[in-house]
Coordinates of C-alpha atoms in Angstrom, one line a residue:
Chain A
X1 CA -94.6 66.1 -11.9
X2 CA -93.2 62.6 -11.8
X3 CA -95.2 60.3 -9.5
X4 CA -94.1 56.8 -8.8
X5 CA -96.2 54.5 -6.6
X6 CA -95.4 50.9 -5.8
X7 CA -93.0 50.4 -8.7
X8 CA -91.4 47.0 -8.8
X9 CA -89.0 45.6 -11.4
X10 CA -88.5 41.8 -11.6
X11 CA -86.0 39.9 -13.6
X12 CA -86.6 36.4 -14.8
X13 CA -83.2 34.6 -14.4
X14 CA -82.1 31.0 -14.6
X15 CA -82.5 30.7 -10.8
X16 CA -85.9 32.1 -10.7
X17 CA -87.5 35.6 -10.4
X18 CA -85.5 38.2 -8.6
X19 CA -86.9 41.6 -7.5
X20 CA -84.4 44.3 -8.4
X21 CA -86.7 47.2 -7.4
X22 CA -89.2 46.5 -4.6
X23 CA -92.4 48.6 -4.3
X24 CA -90.8 52.0 -4.6
X25 CA -92.9 55.1 -4.2
X26 CA -91.7 58.7 -4.6
X27 CA -92.4 61.9 -6.6
X28 CA -90.3 64.6 -8.2
X29 CA -91.6 68.2 -8.4
X30 CA -91.0 70.5 -11.3
X31 CA -87.5 71.9 -11.2
X32 CA -86.5 69.6 -8.3
X33 CA -83.3 67.7 -8.1
X34 CA -83.7 64.3 -6.4
X35 CA -80.8 62.2 -5.5
X36 CA -80.8 58.4 -5.3
X37 CA -77.9 56.9 -3.5
X38 CA -76.9 53.3 -2.7
X39 CA -74.2 50.7 -3.3
X40 CA -73.7 48.9 -6.6
X41 CA -76.6 46.5 -7.2
X42 CA -79.1 48.3 -4.9
X43 CA -81.4 48.8 -7.9
X44 CA -80.9 52.5 -8.5
X45 CA -80.0 52.2 -12.2
X46 CA -82.7 49.7 -12.8
X47 CA -85.2 52.1 -11.2
X48 CA -84.2 54.9 -13.5
X49 CA -84.2 52.7 -16.6
X50 CA -87.7 51.4 -15.7
X51 CA -89.0 55.0 -15.6
X52 CA -87.9 55.6 -19.1
X53 CA -88.7 52.0 -20.0
X54 CA -85.4 51.0 -21.6
X55 CA -84.9 47.8 -19.7
X56 CA -84.7 44.7 -21.8
X57 CA -88.1 43.2 -21.5
X58 CA -88.0 40.2 -21.1
X59 CA -86.1 39.4 -18.8
X60 CA -87.3 42.5 -17.0
X61 CA -90.9 43.0 -15.9
X62 CA -92.2 46.3 -14.6
X63 CA -95.2 46.5 -12.2
X64 CA -96.5 49.7 -10.7
X65 CA -99.4 51.1 -9.0
X66 CA -98.7 54.4 -10.7
X67 CA -96.0 55.8 -13.0
X68 CA -97.1 59.1 -14.3
X69 CA -95.2 62.0 -15.9
X70 CA -97.2 65.2 -16.1
X71 CA -100.4 63.2 -15.9
X72 CA -99.4 60.7 -18.6
X73 CA -99.4 57.1 -17.4
X74 CA -96.1 55.9 -18.8
X75 CA -97.0 52.2 -18.4
X76 CA -100.1 52.6 -20.6
X77 CA -98.1 53.8 -23.5
X78 CA -97.1 51.6 -26.4
X79 CA -93.4 51.3 -27.3
X80 CA -94.0 53.6 -30.3
X81 CA -95.7 56.3 -28.1
X82 CA -92.9 55.9 -25.5
X83 CA -90.3 56.6 -28.3
X84 CA -92.0 60.0 -28.8
X85 CA -91.5 60.8 -25.2
X86 CA -87.9 59.5 -24.8
X87 CA -85.4 62.1 -25.7
X88 CA -88.0 64.8 -25.5
X89 CA -90.2 64.8 -22.3
X90 CA -87.8 62.5 -20.4
X91 CA -84.3 61.5 -21.2
X92 CA -81.3 59.9 -19.6
X93 CA -77.6 60.3 -19.4
X94 CA -75.2 57.6 -18.5
X95 CA -72.0 56.8 -16.6
X96 CA -69.6 55.9 -19.4
X97 CA -68.9 58.8 -21.7
X98 CA -66.3 56.7 -23.4
X99 CA -68.8 54.2 -24.7
X100 CA -72.1 55.9 -24.6
X101 CA -71.6 57.6 -28.0
X102 CA -71.7 55.8 -31.2
X103 CA -68.0 55.6 -32.4
X104 CA -68.9 55.7 -36.1
X105 CA -70.9 59.0 -36.2
X106 CA -69.9 62.6 -35.8
X107 CA -71.0 64.0 -32.4
X108 CA -72.9 66.8 -34.1
X109 CA -74.9 64.3 -36.1
X110 CA -75.7 62.3 -33.0
X111 CA -77.2 65.3 -31.3
X112 CA -78.9 66.3 -34.6
X113 CA -80.8 63.0 -34.5
X114 CA -82.8 64.3 -31.6
X115 CA -83.9 67.4 -33.5
X116 CA -84.7 65.4 -36.6
X117 CA -86.7 62.8 -34.7
X118 CA -88.6 65.0 -32.3
X119 CA -88.9 68.3 -34.1
X120 CA -88.8 67.1 -37.7
X121 CA -86.0 69.4 -38.6
X122 CA -84.0 68.9 -41.9
X123 CA -80.4 67.7 -41.5
X124 CA -78.8 71.2 -42.0
X125 CA -81.1 72.9 -39.5
X126 CA -80.7 70.0 -37.1
X127 CA -76.9 70.3 -37.3
X128 CA -77.1 74.1 -36.7
X129 CA -79.1 73.4 -33.6
X130 CA -76.7 70.8 -32.3
X131 CA -73.8 73.4 -32.7
X132 CA -75.9 75.7 -30.5
X133 CA -76.3 72.9 -28.0
X134 CA -72.6 72.2 -27.9
X135 CA -72.0 75.9 -27.3
X136 CA -74.6 75.8 -24.5
X137 CA -72.8 73.0 -22.6
X138 CA -69.5 74.9 -22.8
X139 CA -67.7 73.2 -25.6
X140 CA -65.2 75.6 -27.2
X141 CA -65.2 76.0 -31.0
X142 CA -68.6 74.1 -31.2
X143 CA -68.8 74.3 -35.0
X144 CA -65.5 72.4 -35.4
X145 CA -66.2 70.0 -32.6
X146 CA -69.6 69.1 -34.1
X147 CA -67.6 67.5 -36.9
X148 CA -65.5 65.4 -34.5
X149 CA -65.9 61.8 -33.9
X150 CA -66.2 60.6 -30.3
X151 CA -62.6 59.2 -30.3
X152 CA -61.3 62.7 -31.0
X153 CA -62.7 64.0 -27.7
X154 CA -61.7 63.7 -24.1
X155 CA -63.9 62.1 -21.5
X156 CA -65.1 65.4 -20.1
X157 CA -65.9 66.7 -23.6
X158 CA -67.8 63.5 -24.4
X159 CA -69.9 63.8 -21.3
X160 CA -70.7 67.4 -22.3
X161 CA -71.8 66.1 -25.7
X162 CA -74.0 63.5 -24.0
X163 CA -75.5 66.2 -21.8
X164 CA -76.1 68.4 -24.9
X165 CA -77.8 65.5 -26.6
X166 CA -80.1 65.0 -23.5
X167 CA -80.9 68.7 -23.4
X168 CA -81.6 68.9 -27.1
X169 CA -85.2 67.7 -26.7
X170 CA -85.7 70.3 -23.9
X171 CA -86.9 67.5 -21.4
X172 CA -89.1 68.0 -18.4
X173 CA -87.3 65.2 -16.6
X174 CA -83.6 64.3 -16.9
X175 CA -82.3 61.0 -15.4
X176 CA -78.6 61.1 -14.8
X177 CA -77.1 57.7 -14.0
X178 CA -73.7 58.4 -12.3
X179 CA -72.9 61.2 -14.7
X180 CA -69.5 62.0 -13.2
X181 CA -68.3 58.7 -11.9
X182 CA -66.0 57.9 -14.8
X183 CA -64.4 61.4 -14.9
X184 CA -61.4 63.0 -13.3
X185 CA -62.1 65.0 -10.1
X186 CA -61.6 68.4 -11.8
X187 CA -63.7 67.5 -14.7
X188 CA -66.3 66.1 -12.3
X189 CA -66.6 69.5 -10.7
X190 CA -67.1 71.2 -14.1
X191 CA -69.8 68.7 -15.1
X192 CA -71.6 69.1 -11.8
X193 CA -71.5 72.9 -12.2
X194 CA -73.0 72.4 -15.7
X195 CA -75.8 70.2 -14.4
X196 CA -76.7 72.7 -11.7
X197 CA -76.6 75.6 -14.2
X198 CA -79.0 73.7 -16.5
X199 CA -81.4 72.9 -13.7
X200 CA -81.4 76.6 -12.6
X201 CA -81.8 78.0 -16.1
X202 CA -84.3 75.6 -17.7
X203 CA -86.1 74.3 -14.7
X204 CA -85.6 70.7 -15.8
X205 CA -86.4 68.3 -13.0
X206 CA -83.6 65.8 -12.4
X207 CA -83.0 62.5 -10.8
X208 CA -79.4 62.1 -10.0
X209 CA -78.2 58.6 -9.4
X210 CA -74.9 58.2 -7.6
X211 CA -73.0 56.3 -5.0
X212 CA -71.1 59.5 -4.2
X213 CA -72.5 61.4 -1.2
X214 CA -70.3 64.4 -2.2
X215 CA -72.3 64.8 -5.4
X216 CA -75.5 64.6 -3.3
X217 CA -74.3 67.3 -1.0
X218 CA -73.3 69.5 -4.0
X219 CA -76.5 69.3 -6.0
X220 CA -79.7 67.9 -4.7
X221 CA -82.4 69.0 -2.3
X222 CA -83.9 65.6 -1.5
X223 CA -82.4 62.1 -1.3
X224 CA -83.6 58.6 -1.5
X225 CA -81.3 55.9 0.0
X226 CA -81.8 52.5 -1.6
X227 CA -80.8 49.1 -0.3
X228 CA -81.4 45.8 -2.0
X229 CA -84.1 47.3 -4.2
X230 CA -86.0 49.1 -1.4
X231 CA -86.1 52.7 -0.2
X232 CA -84.7 52.6 3.3
X233 CA -84.6 56.3 3.9
X234 CA -86.0 59.4 2.1
X235 CA -85.4 62.8 3.3
X236 CA -83.8 66.2 2.7
X237 CA -80.1 66.5 1.9
X238 CA -79.7 68.4 5.2
X239 CA -81.3 65.7 7.2
X240 CA -79.3 63.0 5.5
X241 CA -76.1 64.5 6.7
X242 CA -77.2 65.9 10.1
X243 CA -79.9 63.5 11.2
X244 CA -79.6 60.2 9.4
X245 CA -82.0 57.7 11.0
X246 CA -81.4 54.4 9.2
X247 CA -78.2 52.6 10.3
X248 CA -77.3 52.1 6.6
X249 CA -77.5 55.8 6.0
X250 CA -75.4 56.4 9.1
X251 CA -72.9 54.0 7.8
X252 CA -72.8 55.6 4.3
X253 CA -72.2 59.0 5.9
X254 CA -69.5 57.8 8.3
X255 CA -67.7 56.1 5.4
X256 CA -66.8 59.6 3.9
X257 CA -63.3 60.3 5.0
X258 CA -62.9 63.6 6.9
X259 CA -60.8 65.9 4.9
X260 CA -59.9 68.1 7.9
X261 CA -58.4 65.4 10.1
X262 CA -54.9 64.5 8.9
X263 CA -54.6 60.8 8.0
X264 CA -51.9 59.0 9.7
X265 CA -51.2 55.4 10.4
X266 CA -52.6 55.9 13.9
X267 CA -56.0 56.8 12.6
X268 CA -56.9 53.2 11.7
X269 CA -58.6 52.2 8.5
X270 CA -61.3 54.2 6.8
X271 CA -64.8 53.5 8.1
X272 CA -66.8 51.1 6.2
X273 CA -70.0 49.2 6.4
X274 CA -69.1 45.6 7.3
X275 CA -70.2 42.8 4.9
X276 CA -71.8 43.3 1.5
X277 CA -75.1 43.6 -0.2
X278 CA -77.1 40.4 0.0
X279 CA -77.8 38.6 -3.3
X280 CA -81.2 39.5 -4.6
X281 CA -82.2 35.9 -4.9
X282 CA -81.1 35.2 -1.4
X283 CA -82.7 37.9 0.7
X284 CA -83.4 37.3 4.4
X285 CA -86.8 37.2 6.0
X286 CA -87.2 40.5 7.9
X287 CA -85.1 43.5 7.3
X288 CA -82.7 43.2 4.3
X289 CA -80.0 45.1 6.2
X290 CA -80.0 42.9 9.3
X291 CA -76.8 41.0 8.4
X292 CA -74.7 44.2 8.4
X293 CA -76.6 46.3 10.9
X294 CA -74.7 47.2 14.1
X295 CA -78.1 47.8 15.9
X296 CA -79.8 44.6 15.0
X297 CA -82.6 43.5 17.3
X298 CA -84.7 40.3 17.4
X299 CA -87.6 41.8 15.5
X300 CA -85.3 42.6 12.6
X301 CA -84.9 39.0 11.8
X302 CA -88.7 38.2 12.2
X303 CA -90.5 40.9 10.4
X304 CA -89.7 43.4 7.6
X305 CA -90.0 47.0 8.7
X306 CA -92.2 49.4 6.5
X307 CA -91.2 52.8 5.2
X308 CA -92.7 55.3 7.8
X309 CA -92.8 59.0 7.8
X310 CA -91.3 59.8 11.2
X311 CA -91.3 63.6 10.8
X312 CA -92.6 65.7 7.9
X313 CA -90.8 64.6 4.7
X314 CA -88.5 62.2 6.5
X315 CA -89.3 58.5 5.8
X316 CA -87.4 55.6 7.3
X317 CA -87.7 51.9 7.0
X318 CA -86.3 50.7 10.4
X319 CA -87.6 49.1 13.6
X320 CA -85.5 51.6 15.6
X321 CA -87.9 54.3 14.6
X322 CA -91.1 52.4 15.2
Chain B
X1 CA -55.8 58.3 -45.3
X2 CA -53.5 58.7 -48.3
X3 CA -50.7 57.6 -46.1
X4 CA -52.7 54.5 -45.1
X5 CA -53.4 53.6 -48.8
X6 CA -49.8 54.2 -49.9
X7 CA -48.6 52.0 -47.0
X8 CA -51.0 49.2 -48.1
X9 CA -49.8 49.5 -51.7
X10 CA -46.1 49.3 -50.6
X11 CA -46.9 46.2 -48.5
X12 CA -48.1 44.5 -51.7
X13 CA -44.6 44.5 -53.3
X14 CA -43.2 41.6 -51.1
X15 CA -46.6 39.9 -51.4
X16 CA -46.3 39.9 -55.2
X17 CA -42.7 38.8 -55.1
X18 CA -43.4 35.8 -52.9
X19 CA -46.6 35.0 -54.9
X20 CA -44.7 35.0 -58.2
X21 CA -41.9 32.7 -56.9
X22 CA -44.5 30.2 -55.5
X23 CA -46.4 30.2 -58.8
X24 CA -43.2 29.8 -60.8
X25 CA -41.7 27.1 -58.6
X26 CA -45.0 25.2 -58.4
X27 CA -44.7 24.1 -62.0
X28 CA -41.1 23.0 -61.6
X29 CA -42.0 20.9 -58.5
X30 CA -44.9 19.0 -59.8
X31 CA -44.0 15.7 -61.4
X32 CA -44.0 15.4 -65.2
X33 CA -41.8 17.1 -67.7
X34 CA -43.5 19.7 -70.0
X35 CA -41.2 18.6 -72.8
X36 CA -42.5 15.1 -72.5
X37 CA -46.0 16.4 -72.5
X38 CA -45.4 18.4 -75.7
X39 CA -43.4 15.9 -77.7
X40 CA -44.7 12.7 -76.3
X41 CA -42.7 9.9 -74.8
X42 CA -41.3 8.6 -78.1
X43 CA -39.4 11.8 -79.0
X44 CA -35.6 11.7 -79.5
X45 CA -33.2 13.1 -77.0
X46 CA -32.0 15.7 -79.5
X47 CA -35.5 16.9 -80.2
X48 CA -36.2 17.2 -76.4
X49 CA -32.9 19.1 -75.9
X50 CA -33.6 21.6 -78.6
X51 CA -37.2 22.2 -77.3
X52 CA -35.8 22.7 -73.8
X53 CA -33.3 25.3 -75.2
X54 CA -36.1 27.0 -77.1
X55 CA -38.3 27.1 -73.9
X56 CA -35.4 28.2 -71.8
X57 CA -35.7 25.1 -69.6
X58 CA -32.0 24.4 -69.9
X59 CA -31.1 27.6 -68.0
X60 CA -30.5 27.6 -64.2
X61 CA -33.7 28.0 -62.3
X62 CA -32.9 31.5 -61.1
X63 CA -32.3 32.7 -64.6
X64 CA -35.5 31.1 -65.7
X65 CA -37.4 32.9 -63.0
X66 CA -36.1 36.3 -63.9
X67 CA -36.7 35.7 -67.6
X68 CA -40.3 34.6 -66.8
X69 CA -40.9 37.4 -64.3
X70 CA -39.6 40.0 -66.8
X71 CA -42.0 38.8 -69.4
X72 CA -44.9 38.7 -66.9
X73 CA -44.1 42.3 -65.9
X74 CA -44.6 43.4 -69.6
X75 CA -47.9 41.5 -69.6
X76 CA -46.6 38.5 -71.6
X77 CA -47.8 35.3 -69.9
X78 CA -46.5 33.2 -72.7
X79 CA -48.4 31.0 -75.2
X80 CA -50.4 27.8 -74.7
X81 CA -48.4 24.7 -75.4
X82 CA -51.5 23.0 -76.7
X83 CA -52.8 25.5 -79.3
X84 CA -50.2 28.2 -79.3
X85 CA -52.6 31.0 -78.4
X86 CA -51.7 33.8 -76.0
X87 CA -52.3 32.8 -72.4
X88 CA -53.3 36.3 -71.4
X89 CA -55.9 36.7 -74.2
X90 CA -57.4 33.3 -73.2
X91 CA -57.6 34.3 -69.6
X92 CA -59.1 37.7 -70.3
X93 CA -61.6 36.1 -72.5
X94 CA -62.7 33.6 -69.9
X95 CA -62.3 35.8 -66.8
X96 CA -65.7 37.6 -67.3
X97 CA -67.8 34.5 -66.5
X98 CA -65.9 33.8 -63.3
X99 CA -66.0 37.5 -62.2
X100 CA -69.8 37.7 -62.8
X101 CA -70.2 34.4 -60.9
X102 CA -68.0 35.6 -58.0
X103 CA -69.5 39.1 -57.6
X104 CA -73.0 37.9 -58.1
X105 CA -72.8 35.1 -55.5
X106 CA -71.0 37.3 -53.0
X107 CA -73.6 40.1 -53.4
X108 CA -76.4 37.6 -53.0
X109 CA -74.8 36.1 -49.9
X110 CA -74.2 39.5 -48.3
X111 CA -77.9 40.5 -48.9
X112 CA -79.2 37.3 -47.4
X113 CA -76.7 37.3 -44.5
X114 CA -77.2 41.0 -43.5
X115 CA -81.0 40.7 -43.6
X116 CA -81.1 37.3 -41.9
X117 CA -78.3 38.1 -39.4
X118 CA -79.8 41.4 -38.3
X119 CA -83.3 40.1 -38.0
X120 CA -82.0 37.2 -35.9
X121 CA -79.9 39.4 -33.6
X122 CA -82.8 41.8 -33.0
X123 CA -85.0 38.8 -32.1
X124 CA -82.3 36.9 -30.2
X125 CA -83.6 33.7 -28.5
X126 CA -87.0 33.7 -30.3
X127 CA -88.1 31.2 -33.0
X128 CA -87.1 33.8 -35.6
X129 CA -83.5 33.7 -34.4
X130 CA -83.6 29.9 -34.2
X131 CA -84.9 29.6 -37.8
X132 CA -82.2 31.8 -39.1
X133 CA -79.6 29.8 -37.2
X134 CA -81.0 26.6 -38.5
X135 CA -81.0 27.8 -42.1
X136 CA -77.4 29.1 -41.7
X137 CA -76.4 25.7 -40.4
X138 CA -77.9 24.0 -43.4
X139 CA -76.1 26.5 -45.7
X140 CA -72.7 25.8 -44.0
X141 CA -73.2 22.1 -44.1
X142 CA -74.4 21.4 -47.6
X143 CA -71.6 20.6 -50.1
X144 CA -71.8 23.0 -53.0
X145 CA -71.8 20.3 -55.7
X146 CA -74.8 18.6 -54.1
X147 CA -76.8 21.8 -53.9
X148 CA -75.9 22.6 -57.5
X149 CA -77.2 19.2 -58.7
X150 CA -80.3 19.5 -56.5
X151 CA -81.1 23.0 -57.9
X152 CA -80.4 21.9 -61.4
X153 CA -82.8 18.9 -61.0
X154 CA -85.5 21.0 -59.5
X155 CA -85.4 24.2 -61.6
X156 CA -84.0 23.0 -64.9
X157 CA -85.0 19.4 -65.2
X158 CA -88.3 19.1 -63.3
X159 CA -89.8 22.6 -63.7
X160 CA -87.8 23.6 -66.8
X161 CA -87.7 27.2 -65.6
X162 CA -84.0 27.8 -66.2
X163 CA -81.3 26.3 -68.4
X164 CA -79.3 23.6 -66.7
X165 CA -75.9 24.2 -68.3
X166 CA -74.0 26.6 -70.6
X167 CA -73.4 30.3 -70.9
X168 CA -74.4 33.3 -73.0
X169 CA -72.3 36.4 -73.1
X170 CA -74.1 39.5 -71.7
X171 CA -73.4 41.4 -74.9
X172 CA -75.1 38.7 -77.0
X173 CA -78.4 38.3 -75.1
X174 CA -78.6 39.8 -71.6
X175 CA -81.7 37.9 -70.5
X176 CA -80.2 34.6 -71.4
X177 CA -77.0 35.6 -69.7
X178 CA -78.9 36.2 -66.5
X179 CA -80.9 33.0 -66.8
X180 CA -77.8 31.0 -67.2
X181 CA -76.1 32.5 -64.2
X182 CA -79.0 32.3 -61.7
X183 CA -78.5 28.7 -60.6
X184 CA -74.7 28.9 -60.2
X185 CA -75.0 32.2 -58.4
X186 CA -77.7 30.9 -56.1
X187 CA -75.7 27.8 -55.3
X188 CA -72.6 29.6 -54.3
X189 CA -74.5 32.5 -52.7
X190 CA -76.7 30.3 -50.5
X191 CA -73.7 28.4 -49.2
X192 CA -71.7 31.5 -48.4
X193 CA -74.7 33.2 -46.8
X194 CA -74.6 30.5 -44.1
X195 CA -71.3 31.4 -42.5
X196 CA -71.8 35.1 -43.2
X197 CA -75.2 35.3 -41.6
X198 CA -73.8 33.6 -38.5
X199 CA -71.0 36.2 -38.3
X200 CA -73.5 39.0 -38.9
X201 CA -75.7 37.8 -36.2
X202 CA -73.0 37.4 -33.5
X203 CA -71.5 40.7 -34.5
X204 CA -74.9 42.5 -34.3
X205 CA -75.7 40.9 -30.9
X206 CA -72.4 42.2 -29.6
X207 CA -73.1 45.7 -31.0
X208 CA -76.7 45.7 -29.7
X209 CA -75.4 45.2 -26.1
X210 CA -73.1 48.2 -26.3
X211 CA -73.7 51.4 -24.2
X212 CA -74.3 53.6 -27.2
X213 CA -77.4 51.5 -28.1
X214 CA -78.9 52.4 -24.7
X215 CA -78.1 56.1 -25.4
X216 CA -79.8 55.8 -28.8
X217 CA -82.9 54.3 -27.1
X218 CA -82.9 57.0 -24.5
X219 CA -83.0 59.5 -27.4
X220 CA -86.2 57.9 -28.6
X221 CA -84.9 56.3 -31.8
X222 CA -87.0 53.4 -33.1
X223 CA -85.8 49.8 -33.0
X224 CA -85.3 49.9 -36.8
X225 CA -83.1 53.0 -36.6
X226 CA -81.1 51.5 -33.8
X227 CA -80.6 48.1 -35.5
X228 CA -80.0 49.3 -39.1
X229 CA -78.3 52.6 -38.5
X230 CA -76.5 52.5 -35.2
X231 CA -75.6 48.9 -34.7
X232 CA -75.2 47.7 -38.3
X233 CA -72.8 50.6 -39.0
X234 CA -70.5 49.3 -36.3
X235 CA -70.9 45.7 -37.4
X236 CA -69.9 46.4 -41.0
X237 CA -66.1 46.0 -40.8
X238 CA -66.1 42.3 -39.9
X239 CA -68.9 41.7 -42.4
X240 CA -67.0 43.4 -45.2
X241 CA -63.8 41.7 -44.3
X242 CA -65.5 38.3 -44.4
X243 CA -67.3 39.1 -47.7
X244 CA -63.9 40.0 -49.1
X245 CA -62.4 36.7 -48.1
X246 CA -65.4 35.0 -49.6
X247 CA -64.9 36.7 -52.8
X248 CA -61.4 35.2 -52.8
X249 CA -62.5 31.7 -51.9
X250 CA -65.4 31.8 -54.4
X251 CA -62.7 31.9 -57.1
X252 CA -61.7 28.5 -55.8
X253 CA -65.2 27.1 -55.5
X254 CA -65.8 28.3 -59.1
X255 CA -63.7 25.4 -60.3
X256 CA -66.3 22.9 -59.2
X257 CA -69.4 25.0 -60.0
X258 CA -68.2 26.0 -63.4
X259 CA -67.5 22.3 -64.1
X260 CA -71.1 21.3 -63.1
X261 CA -72.8 24.1 -64.9
X262 CA -70.4 24.0 -67.9
X263 CA -69.6 27.6 -67.6
X264 CA -66.5 28.6 -69.7
X265 CA -64.7 30.4 -66.9
X266 CA -61.3 30.4 -65.3
X267 CA -62.1 27.4 -63.2
X268 CA -62.9 25.3 -66.2
X269 CA -59.7 26.7 -67.9
X270 CA -57.5 25.5 -65.0
X271 CA -59.0 22.0 -64.9
X272 CA -58.7 21.6 -68.7
X273 CA -55.2 23.0 -68.8
X274 CA -54.1 20.6 -66.0
X275 CA -55.4 17.6 -67.9
X276 CA -53.6 18.8 -71.0
X277 CA -50.4 19.7 -69.1
X278 CA -50.6 23.1 -70.6
X279 CA -48.1 24.5 -68.2
X280 CA -48.0 28.2 -69.3
X281 CA -51.8 28.3 -69.2
X282 CA -52.0 26.8 -65.6
X283 CA -49.3 29.1 -64.5
X284 CA -50.8 32.2 -66.0
X285 CA -54.3 31.4 -64.7
X286 CA -53.1 30.8 -61.2
X287 CA -51.1 34.0 -61.3
X288 CA -54.1 35.9 -62.5
X289 CA -56.4 34.5 -59.8
X290 CA -53.8 35.2 -57.1
X291 CA -53.5 38.8 -58.4
X292 CA -57.2 39.3 -58.2
X293 CA -57.2 37.8 -54.7
X294 CA -54.6 40.2 -53.5
X295 CA -56.4 43.2 -55.1
X296 CA -59.7 42.2 -53.4
X297 CA -57.9 42.3 -50.1
X298 CA -56.4 45.7 -50.9
X299 CA -60.0 46.9 -51.7
X300 CA -61.2 45.5 -48.3
X301 CA -58.3 47.3 -46.6
X302 CA -59.2 50.6 -48.3
X303 CA -62.9 50.2 -47.5
X304 CA -61.9 50.3 -43.8
X305 CA -61.0 54.0 -44.3
X306 CA -64.6 54.6 -45.4
X307 CA -66.1 52.4 -42.6
X308 CA -64.0 53.5 -39.7
X309 CA -63.3 57.1 -39.0
X310 CA -60.6 56.1 -36.5
X311 CA -58.6 54.5 -39.3
X312 CA -59.4 57.3 -41.8
X313 CA -58.3 60.0 -39.3
X314 CA -55.6 57.8 -37.7
X315 CA -52.9 60.5 -37.9
X316 CA -54.9 63.1 -36.1
X317 CA -54.3 64.1 -32.6
X318 CA -56.9 63.5 -29.9
X319 CA -58.2 66.8 -28.5
X320 CA -57.7 66.2 -24.7

């Protein structure tokens, strides 16, 4: 349904052009939930925003071999044509429920905007439909809550409102950028349940962006691991946990604390991946992960590995699997 | 919301108290004796003493204040020393010109600033933005009297499109009233628009970088809807606050502008009364202007309840 081939996003900065997303290729099938994981700054949010084309351009520049949604080449569309798709065919929800809603408008009105814009409904009908959407995402007393301003709602409620807003257009593709990161753990679980339910009921394809492997394990079937703007591993969720091949993926998996082993002071510190993500304007020749890799070889510093399919559906960018 | 307004009204009481003391004291602190002014320097001591007694100037200051404040509360601002006419009547008669001038120029500046500021913010860093910033800088830097003379020379003297000085009451001839006010209103409006458009621009740039703007874009809203509905709605509070302050300061600028354009307003009245040492008139006019200034600020405060739901519903509990 969504096909992305050789998508790159470059930013023009004071210190030159940096590549935030580097020749990324993947596809999402109808009804599929794809996860994208990686540390902050790995390009996962930029990737999602470039699909829906809401990056500020300039400084951003998108280049792609192909970016098609249901046969429509998104990069060929004018901004006006793109506006007709945003909120309807493809939409996005964000990390910060506290600030992602406009503080000066009632939440019902903010959802109703989608109905008015994309379905041409009159205000009263649009408000009725938004009350239905609020009920759908499990907000109690939706009629009253539609009249609330964002500051009158809790974080979890607001995230439900944002999800309701995203679903209002009945999108084919929903991009969720860290939808649960800013929420309490119990609320996180509720929101994840809601997302799963929506996916099962409406068959909406989703791209779920997160740095939380727990969320990945809960929800998605297939995962992309990104590092410094590149895909370093792409495989099923099962493989990701049982047979990770890239040292970075292994490191990510090992950094999850084991809930079953009691933590005591003899256990030593939590596992982590040493070092930090290299700056995008200061990337090494060869493999971008070489500086932090426990299995570094000479070839890693000389030449950059390519993303290879090592077994059906399992792609890795690492010289170890060459 | 009612609570908010009542609280604002109660807060005005000490403001009025301090204001009245300052206005009262002001006249007793400036050099020059009103009795000398009225009777002239050659008057006898007895004549001076009897006038002092008649005006209550022989009483202790505190008694004088309460006598004056008591009269003010009943709407009696005294009579002009110069012509004996009622101060309040004179003020009310002249207030219209100043109020039209003030409201007209502030409205003009808000219109220019909101259009200029939002267009600049939506095109940040481009030549459009730079042109608006440049024009705003010119507006901020030009002295009002100079712009007034320049406009007068261009439109009244050279092109003879508009009258250069004078005033016609709106009831008399509305077209002439408008024609006479155009140049003074444009002078003040253009100058105030400078600072206000810079404020609008920076406030809008701030709002346009907020998360809710990205949400609005992801919904498919157009740039126009995002800028003029979502962002401007959030930028309004500082804009309205600043416009309210401008409305206050324009009362001060009016003194110069009314003088240049010979408008018979409160600014002219103050200047003339000071020259004539017409103390009750100066006192009354300043008190009246301060009162209007305070009321404008009250209106600005009340407008917050319309602009910000969080202030309007301040008492309500969050539904966590």
